[in-house]
Short mmCIF file of C-alpha atoms in Angstrom, two decimals:
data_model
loop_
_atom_site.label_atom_id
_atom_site.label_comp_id
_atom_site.label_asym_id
_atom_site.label_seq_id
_atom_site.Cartn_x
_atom_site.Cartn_y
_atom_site.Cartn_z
CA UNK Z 1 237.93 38.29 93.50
CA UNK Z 2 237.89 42.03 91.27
CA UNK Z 3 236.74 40.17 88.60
CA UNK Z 4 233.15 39.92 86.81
CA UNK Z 5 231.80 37.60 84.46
CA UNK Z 6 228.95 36.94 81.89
CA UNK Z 7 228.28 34.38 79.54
CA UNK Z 8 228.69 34.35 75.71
CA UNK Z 9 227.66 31.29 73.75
CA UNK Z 10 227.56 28.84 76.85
CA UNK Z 11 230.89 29.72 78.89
CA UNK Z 12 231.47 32.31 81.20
CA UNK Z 13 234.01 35.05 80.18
CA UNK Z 14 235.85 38.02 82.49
CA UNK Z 15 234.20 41.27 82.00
CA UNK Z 16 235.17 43.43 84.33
CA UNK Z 17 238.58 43.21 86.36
CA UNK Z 18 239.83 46.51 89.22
CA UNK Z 19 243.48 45.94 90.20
CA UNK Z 20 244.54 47.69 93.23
CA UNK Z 21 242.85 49.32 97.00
CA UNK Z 22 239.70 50.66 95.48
CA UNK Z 23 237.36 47.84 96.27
CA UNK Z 24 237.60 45.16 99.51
CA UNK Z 25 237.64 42.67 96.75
CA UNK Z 26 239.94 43.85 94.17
CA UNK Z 27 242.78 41.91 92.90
CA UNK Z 28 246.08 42.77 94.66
CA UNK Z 29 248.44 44.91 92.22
CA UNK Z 30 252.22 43.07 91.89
CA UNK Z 31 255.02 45.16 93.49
CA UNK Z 32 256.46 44.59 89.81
CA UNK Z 33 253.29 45.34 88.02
CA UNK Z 34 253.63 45.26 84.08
CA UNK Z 35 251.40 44.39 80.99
CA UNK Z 36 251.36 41.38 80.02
CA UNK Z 37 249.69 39.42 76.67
CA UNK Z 38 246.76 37.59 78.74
CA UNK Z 39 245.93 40.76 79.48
CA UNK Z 40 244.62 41.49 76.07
CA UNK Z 41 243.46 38.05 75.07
CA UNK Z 42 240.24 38.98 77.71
CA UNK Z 43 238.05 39.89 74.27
CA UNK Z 44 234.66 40.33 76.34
CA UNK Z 45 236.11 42.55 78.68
CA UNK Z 46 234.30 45.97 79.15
CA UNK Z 47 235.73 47.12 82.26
CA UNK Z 48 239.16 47.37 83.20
CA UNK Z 49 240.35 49.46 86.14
CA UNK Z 50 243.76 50.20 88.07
CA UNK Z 51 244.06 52.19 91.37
CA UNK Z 52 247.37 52.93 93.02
CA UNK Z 53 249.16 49.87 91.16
CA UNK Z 54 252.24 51.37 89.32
CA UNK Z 55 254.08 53.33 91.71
CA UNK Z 56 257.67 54.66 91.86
CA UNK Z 57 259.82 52.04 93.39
CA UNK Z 58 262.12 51.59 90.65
CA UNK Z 59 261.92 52.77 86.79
CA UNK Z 60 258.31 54.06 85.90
CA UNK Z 61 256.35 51.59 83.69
CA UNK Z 62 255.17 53.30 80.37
CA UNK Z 63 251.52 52.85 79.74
CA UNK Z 64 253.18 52.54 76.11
CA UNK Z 65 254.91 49.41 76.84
CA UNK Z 66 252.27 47.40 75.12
CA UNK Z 67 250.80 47.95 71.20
CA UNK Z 68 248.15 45.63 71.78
CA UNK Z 69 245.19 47.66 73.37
CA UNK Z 70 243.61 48.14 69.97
CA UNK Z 71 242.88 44.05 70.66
CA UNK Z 72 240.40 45.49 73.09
CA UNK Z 73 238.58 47.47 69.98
CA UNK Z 74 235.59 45.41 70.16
CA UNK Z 75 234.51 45.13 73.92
CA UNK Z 76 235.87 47.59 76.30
CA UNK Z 77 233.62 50.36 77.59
CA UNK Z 78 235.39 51.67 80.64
CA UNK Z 79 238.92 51.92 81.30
CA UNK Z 80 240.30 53.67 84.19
CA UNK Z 81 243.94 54.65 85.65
CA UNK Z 82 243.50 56.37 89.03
CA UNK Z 83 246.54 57.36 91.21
CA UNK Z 84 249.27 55.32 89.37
CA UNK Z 85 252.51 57.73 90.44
CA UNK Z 86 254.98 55.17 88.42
CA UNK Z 87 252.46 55.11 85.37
CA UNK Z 88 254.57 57.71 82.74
CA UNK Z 89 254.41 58.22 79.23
CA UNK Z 90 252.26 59.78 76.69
CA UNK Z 91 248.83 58.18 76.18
CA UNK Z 92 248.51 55.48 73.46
CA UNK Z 93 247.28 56.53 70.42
CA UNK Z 94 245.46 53.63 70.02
CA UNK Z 95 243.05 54.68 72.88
CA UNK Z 96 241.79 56.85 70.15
CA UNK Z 97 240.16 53.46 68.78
CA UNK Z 98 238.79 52.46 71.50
CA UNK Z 99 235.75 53.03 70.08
CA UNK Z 100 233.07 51.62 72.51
CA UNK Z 101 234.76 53.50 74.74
CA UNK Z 102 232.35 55.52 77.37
CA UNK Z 103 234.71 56.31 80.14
CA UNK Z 104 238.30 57.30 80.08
CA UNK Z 105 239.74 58.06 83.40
CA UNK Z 106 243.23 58.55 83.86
CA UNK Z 107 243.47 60.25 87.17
CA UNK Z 108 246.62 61.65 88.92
CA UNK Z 109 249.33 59.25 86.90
CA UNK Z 110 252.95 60.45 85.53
CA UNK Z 111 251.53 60.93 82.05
CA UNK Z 112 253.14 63.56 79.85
CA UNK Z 113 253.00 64.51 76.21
CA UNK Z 114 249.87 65.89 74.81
CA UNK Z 115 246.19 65.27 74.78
CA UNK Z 116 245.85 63.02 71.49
CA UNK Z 117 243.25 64.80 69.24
CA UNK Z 118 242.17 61.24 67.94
CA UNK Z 119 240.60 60.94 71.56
CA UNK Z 120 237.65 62.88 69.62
CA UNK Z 121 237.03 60.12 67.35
CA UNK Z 122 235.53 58.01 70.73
CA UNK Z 123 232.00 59.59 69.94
CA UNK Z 124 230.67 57.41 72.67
CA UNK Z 125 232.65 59.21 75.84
CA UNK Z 126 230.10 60.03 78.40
CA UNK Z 127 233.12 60.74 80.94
CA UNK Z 128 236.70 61.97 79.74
CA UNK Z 129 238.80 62.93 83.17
CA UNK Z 130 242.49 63.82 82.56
CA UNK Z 131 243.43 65.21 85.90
CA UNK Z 132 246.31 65.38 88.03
CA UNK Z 133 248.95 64.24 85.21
CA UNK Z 134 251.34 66.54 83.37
CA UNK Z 135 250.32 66.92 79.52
CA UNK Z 136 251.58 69.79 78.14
CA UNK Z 137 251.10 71.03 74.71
CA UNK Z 138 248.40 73.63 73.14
CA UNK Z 139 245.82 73.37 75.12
CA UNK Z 140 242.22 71.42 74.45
CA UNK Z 141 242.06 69.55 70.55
CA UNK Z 142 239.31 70.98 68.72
CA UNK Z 143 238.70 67.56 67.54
CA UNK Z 144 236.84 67.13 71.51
CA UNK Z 145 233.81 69.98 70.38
CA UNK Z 146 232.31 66.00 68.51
CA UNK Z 147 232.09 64.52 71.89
CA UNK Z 148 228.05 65.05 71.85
CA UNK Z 149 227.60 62.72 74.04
CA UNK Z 150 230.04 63.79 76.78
CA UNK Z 151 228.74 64.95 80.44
CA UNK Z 152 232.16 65.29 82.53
CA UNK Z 153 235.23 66.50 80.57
CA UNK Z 154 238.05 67.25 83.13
CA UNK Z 155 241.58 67.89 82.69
CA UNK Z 156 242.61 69.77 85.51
CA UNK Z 157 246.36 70.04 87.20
CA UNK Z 158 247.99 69.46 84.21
CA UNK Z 159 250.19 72.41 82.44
CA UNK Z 160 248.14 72.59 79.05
CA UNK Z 161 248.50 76.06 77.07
CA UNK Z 162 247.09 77.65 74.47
CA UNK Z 163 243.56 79.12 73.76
CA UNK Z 164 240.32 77.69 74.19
CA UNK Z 165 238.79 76.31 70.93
CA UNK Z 166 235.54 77.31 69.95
CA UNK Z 167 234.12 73.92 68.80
CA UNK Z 168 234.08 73.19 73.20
CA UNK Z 169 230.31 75.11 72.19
CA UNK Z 170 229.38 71.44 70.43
CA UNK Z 171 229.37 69.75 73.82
CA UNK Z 172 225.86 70.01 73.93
CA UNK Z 173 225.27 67.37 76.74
CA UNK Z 174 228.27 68.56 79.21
CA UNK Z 175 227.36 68.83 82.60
CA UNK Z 176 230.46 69.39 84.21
CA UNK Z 177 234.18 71.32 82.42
CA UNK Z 178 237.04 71.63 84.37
CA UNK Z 179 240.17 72.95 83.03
CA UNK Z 180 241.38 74.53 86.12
CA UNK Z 181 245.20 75.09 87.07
CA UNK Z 182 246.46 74.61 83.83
CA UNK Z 183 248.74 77.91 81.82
CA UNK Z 184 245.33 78.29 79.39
CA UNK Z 185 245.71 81.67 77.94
CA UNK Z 186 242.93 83.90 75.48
CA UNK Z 187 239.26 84.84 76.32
CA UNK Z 188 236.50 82.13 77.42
CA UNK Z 189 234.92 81.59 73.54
CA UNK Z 190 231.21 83.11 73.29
CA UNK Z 191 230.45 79.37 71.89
CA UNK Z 192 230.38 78.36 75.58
CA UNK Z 193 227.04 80.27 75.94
CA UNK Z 194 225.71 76.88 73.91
CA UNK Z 195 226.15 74.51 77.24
CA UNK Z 196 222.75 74.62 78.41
CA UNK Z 197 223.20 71.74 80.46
CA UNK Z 198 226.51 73.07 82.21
CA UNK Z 199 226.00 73.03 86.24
CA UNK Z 200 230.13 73.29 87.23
CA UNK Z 201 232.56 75.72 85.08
CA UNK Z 202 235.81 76.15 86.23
CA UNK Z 203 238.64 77.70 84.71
CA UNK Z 204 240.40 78.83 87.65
CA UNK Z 205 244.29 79.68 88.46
CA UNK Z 206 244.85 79.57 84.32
CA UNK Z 207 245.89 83.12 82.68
CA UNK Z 208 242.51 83.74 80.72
CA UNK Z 209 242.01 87.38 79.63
CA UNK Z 210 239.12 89.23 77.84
CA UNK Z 211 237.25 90.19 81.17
CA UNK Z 212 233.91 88.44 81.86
CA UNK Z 213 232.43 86.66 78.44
CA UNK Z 214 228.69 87.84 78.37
CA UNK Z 215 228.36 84.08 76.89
CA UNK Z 216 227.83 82.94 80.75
CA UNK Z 217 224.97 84.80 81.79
CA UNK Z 218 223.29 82.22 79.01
CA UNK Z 219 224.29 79.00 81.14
CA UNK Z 220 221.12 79.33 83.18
CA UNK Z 221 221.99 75.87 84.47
CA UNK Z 222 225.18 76.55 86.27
CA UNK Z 223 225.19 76.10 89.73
CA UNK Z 224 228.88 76.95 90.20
CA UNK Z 225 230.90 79.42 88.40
CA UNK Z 226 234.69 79.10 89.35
CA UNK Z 227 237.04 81.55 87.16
CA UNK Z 228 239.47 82.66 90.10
CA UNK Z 229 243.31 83.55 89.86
CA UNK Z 230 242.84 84.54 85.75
CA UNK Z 231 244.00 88.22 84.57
CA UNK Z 232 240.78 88.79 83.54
CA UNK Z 233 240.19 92.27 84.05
CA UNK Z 234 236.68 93.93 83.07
CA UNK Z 235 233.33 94.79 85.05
CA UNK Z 236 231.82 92.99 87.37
CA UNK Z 237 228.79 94.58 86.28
CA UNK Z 238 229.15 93.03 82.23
CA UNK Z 239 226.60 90.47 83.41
CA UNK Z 240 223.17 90.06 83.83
CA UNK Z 241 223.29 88.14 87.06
CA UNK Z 242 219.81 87.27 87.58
CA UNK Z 243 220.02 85.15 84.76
CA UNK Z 244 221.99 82.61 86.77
CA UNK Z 245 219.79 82.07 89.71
CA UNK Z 246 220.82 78.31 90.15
CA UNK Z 247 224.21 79.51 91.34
CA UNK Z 248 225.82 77.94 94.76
CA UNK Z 249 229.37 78.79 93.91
CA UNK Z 250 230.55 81.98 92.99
CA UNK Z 251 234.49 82.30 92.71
CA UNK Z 252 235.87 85.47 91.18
CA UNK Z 253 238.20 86.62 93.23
CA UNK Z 254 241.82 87.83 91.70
CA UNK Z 255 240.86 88.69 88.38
CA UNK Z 256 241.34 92.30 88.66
CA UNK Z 257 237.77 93.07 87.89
CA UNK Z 258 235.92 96.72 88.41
CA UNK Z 259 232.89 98.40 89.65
CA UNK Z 260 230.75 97.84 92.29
CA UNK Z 261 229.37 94.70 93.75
CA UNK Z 262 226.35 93.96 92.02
CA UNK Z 263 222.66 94.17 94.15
CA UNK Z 264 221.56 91.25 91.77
CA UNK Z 265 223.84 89.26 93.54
CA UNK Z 266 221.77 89.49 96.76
CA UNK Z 267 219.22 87.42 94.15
CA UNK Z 268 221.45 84.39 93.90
CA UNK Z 269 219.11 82.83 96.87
CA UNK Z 270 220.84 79.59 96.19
CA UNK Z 271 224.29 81.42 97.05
CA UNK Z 272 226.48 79.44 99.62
CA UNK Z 273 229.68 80.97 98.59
CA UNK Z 274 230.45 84.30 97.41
CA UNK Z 275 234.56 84.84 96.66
CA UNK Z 276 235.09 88.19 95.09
CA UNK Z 277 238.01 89.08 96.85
CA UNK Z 278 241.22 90.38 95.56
CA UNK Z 279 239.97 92.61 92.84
CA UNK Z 280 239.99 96.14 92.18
CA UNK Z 281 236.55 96.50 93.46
CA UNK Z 282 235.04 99.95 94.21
CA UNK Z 283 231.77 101.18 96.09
CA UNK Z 284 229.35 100.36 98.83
CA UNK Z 285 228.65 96.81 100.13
CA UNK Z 286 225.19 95.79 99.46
CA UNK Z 287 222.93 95.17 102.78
CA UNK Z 288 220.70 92.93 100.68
CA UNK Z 289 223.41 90.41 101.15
CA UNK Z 290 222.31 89.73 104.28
CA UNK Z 291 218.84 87.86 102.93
CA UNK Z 292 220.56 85.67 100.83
CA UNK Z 293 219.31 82.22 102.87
CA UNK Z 294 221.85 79.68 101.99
CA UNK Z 295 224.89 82.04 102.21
CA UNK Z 296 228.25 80.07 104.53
CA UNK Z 297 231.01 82.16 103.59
CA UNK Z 298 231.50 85.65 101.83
CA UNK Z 299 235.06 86.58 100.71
CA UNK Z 300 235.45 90.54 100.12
CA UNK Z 301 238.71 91.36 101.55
CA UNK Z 302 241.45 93.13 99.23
CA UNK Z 303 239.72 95.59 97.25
CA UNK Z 304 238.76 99.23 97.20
CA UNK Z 305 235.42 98.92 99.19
CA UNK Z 306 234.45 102.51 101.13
CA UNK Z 307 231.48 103.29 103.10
CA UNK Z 308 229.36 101.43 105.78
CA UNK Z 309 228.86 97.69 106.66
CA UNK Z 310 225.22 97.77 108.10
CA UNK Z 311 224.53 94.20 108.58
CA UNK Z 312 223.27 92.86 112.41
CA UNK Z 313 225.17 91.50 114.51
CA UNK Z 314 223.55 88.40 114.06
CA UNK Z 315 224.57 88.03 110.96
CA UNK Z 316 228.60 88.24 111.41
CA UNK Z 317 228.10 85.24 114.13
CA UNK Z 318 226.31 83.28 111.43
CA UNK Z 319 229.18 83.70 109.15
CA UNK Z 320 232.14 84.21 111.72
CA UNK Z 321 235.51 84.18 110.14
CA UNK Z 322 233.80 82.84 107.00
CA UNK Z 323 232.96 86.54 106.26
CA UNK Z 324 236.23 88.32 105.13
CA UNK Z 325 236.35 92.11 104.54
CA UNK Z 326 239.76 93.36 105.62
CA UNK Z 327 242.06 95.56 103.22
CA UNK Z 328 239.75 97.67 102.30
CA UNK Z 329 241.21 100.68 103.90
CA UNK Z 330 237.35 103.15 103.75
CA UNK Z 331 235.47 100.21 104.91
CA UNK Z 332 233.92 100.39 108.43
CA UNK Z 333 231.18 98.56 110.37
CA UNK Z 334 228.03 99.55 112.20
CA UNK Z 335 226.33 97.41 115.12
CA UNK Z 336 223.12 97.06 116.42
CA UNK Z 337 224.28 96.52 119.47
CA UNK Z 338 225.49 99.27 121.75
CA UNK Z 339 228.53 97.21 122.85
CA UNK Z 340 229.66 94.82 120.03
CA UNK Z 341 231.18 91.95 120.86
CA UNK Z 342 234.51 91.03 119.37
CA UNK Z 343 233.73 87.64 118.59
CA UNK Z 344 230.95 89.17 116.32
CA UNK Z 345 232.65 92.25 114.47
CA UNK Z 346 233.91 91.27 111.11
CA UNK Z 347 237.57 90.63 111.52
CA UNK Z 348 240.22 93.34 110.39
CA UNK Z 349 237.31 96.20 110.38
CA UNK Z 350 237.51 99.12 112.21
CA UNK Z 351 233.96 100.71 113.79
CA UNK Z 352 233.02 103.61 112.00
CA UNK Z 353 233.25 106.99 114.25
CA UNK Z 354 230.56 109.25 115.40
CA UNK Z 355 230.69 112.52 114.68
CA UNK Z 356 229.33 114.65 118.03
CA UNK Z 357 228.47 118.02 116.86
CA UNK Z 358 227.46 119.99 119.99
#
């Protein structure tokens, strides 16, 4: 039960073992969970998972109560702490040998300390995911830009500082770099314009500055582009958005950016969210919005929008309260129909005013 096995040389060995709720046939975790020696004397083991095992019922157990993980050199390949509240301490620097190693998940714990820059030495990695925890320190080890192999790095909700290193442009296989809600300062390095393969990006609620890098407009692969809640500053209108027509996410709202809403936007037909509220935005609405086919929700509200909102009615039932344009004090709304429903007038817009000259 939450155990695999194989055989090596005639006898069957344990392979894979998941402590804890995340499979009906996972070993129960001990309400006095520790690490124990027979834990390590498993030499074939390649998988070794823990979900919601070490939680806070007494003294937290340090995940550096054992020196004996490097006796797992030779065989592990995955090795995964997910939701372990009463897990603390810094992360073992002899994870940095791990060198089989293709997944490292350690998932909302009580870690703290800072990301070990020998964690680059584990050329292997395919997934790195450092989320939820609270490292601290200067930010991302340049030693993680010879992680070729990597597709996921993640290390989101932590309170990492610091600048973004350059050598994050060697991740030539990454498919997917969070670093969201973290206190990440600098400019997004032009060496990110090298992740070709990049479909997610978000840097989100950090306090990145340097307005938009033109290095995005080169991921042609993203699909969503998250870089909300970051001083930013700059013009919406620095990139060539037609180069990113795979986009389904768009999230740029409070950044403090300028100029007018782009009409190569209304291009993005993949488009299902559009967040660009918040900002210091200026100018007409684009009507072309309305023929973007896959579009749910479309966040404006809080800038310095003027003129008309021409779209049909139609189209603000689509969208209901999905499509936000209050606080922008010029901003009013035509209809197509003579007597506008309230249920389908955009919410916290007045109806522009005839002028009767007679």
């Amino acid at each position: 039960q939450g155990v695999s096995c194989d055989l090596f040389d005639g006898f069957w060995y344990a392979t894979g073992i998941n402590i804890g709720p995340v499979h009906e046939n996972s070993l129960t975790c001990d309400e006095d969970a520790k690490f124990t020696s027979h834990l390590f004397a498993l030499r074939h083991l390649k998988s070794l998972s823990f979900f919601n095992c070490f939680v806070l019922r007494g003294k937290p157990v340090s995940i550096l109560q054992t020196q004996e993980w490097e006796l797992l050199t030779e065989s592990l390949e995955s090795l995964e702490f997910r939701s372990n509240p009463g897990l603390a301490g810094e992360i073992p620097a002899s994870f940095g040998g791990l060198k089989r190693l293709k997944s490292l998940v350690l998932i909302e714990n009580g870690l703290t300390g800072t990301v070990p820059e020998n964690i680059g030495n584990l050329t292997g990695l395919k997934r790195l995911n450092l989320a939820g925890n609270s490292f601290t320190g200067s930010g991302i080890p340049a030693s993680f830009g010879g992680l070729k192999q990597l597709l996921i790095l993640d290390i989101s909700r932590n309170s990492l500082s610091g600048e973004l290193p350059p050598s994050l442009g060697g991740l030539i296989s990454l498919l997917k770099l969070d670093l969201s809600n973290n206190q990440l300062t600098g400019s997004i390095p032009e060496e990110l314009g090298s992740l070709k393969q990049l479909t997610l990006l978000d840097l989100s609620n950090n306090r990145l500055s340097g307005a938009l890098s033109k290095s995005i407009q080169g991921l042609s692969s993203l699909q969503e582009l998250i870089l909300s809640n970051n001083p930013s500053g700059g013009e919406i209108t620095a990139l060539q958005w037609r180069n990113l027509m795979n986009l389904t996410v768009l999230g740029l709202s409070n950044m403090s950016l300028t100029g007018s809403i782009p009409d190569a936007i209304a291009e993005l037909e993949a488009l299902r969210f559009l967040g660009l509220n918040d900002n210091k935005l200026t100018g007409t609405v684009p009507q072309k919005l309305e023929s973007l086919p896959n579009i749910t929700a479309i966040h404006i509200q809080g800038n310095n929008l003027t003129g008309e909102l021409k779209f049909p009615e139609l189209f603000y039932a689509r969208l209901g309260r999905r499509f936000k344009a209050w606080g922008n004090l010029n901003l009013c709304f035509t209809s197509d129909a003579k007597q506008p429903t309230t249920s389908n007038a955009p919410i916290g817009v007045k109806q522009c005013t005839q002028n009767i000259i007679k």
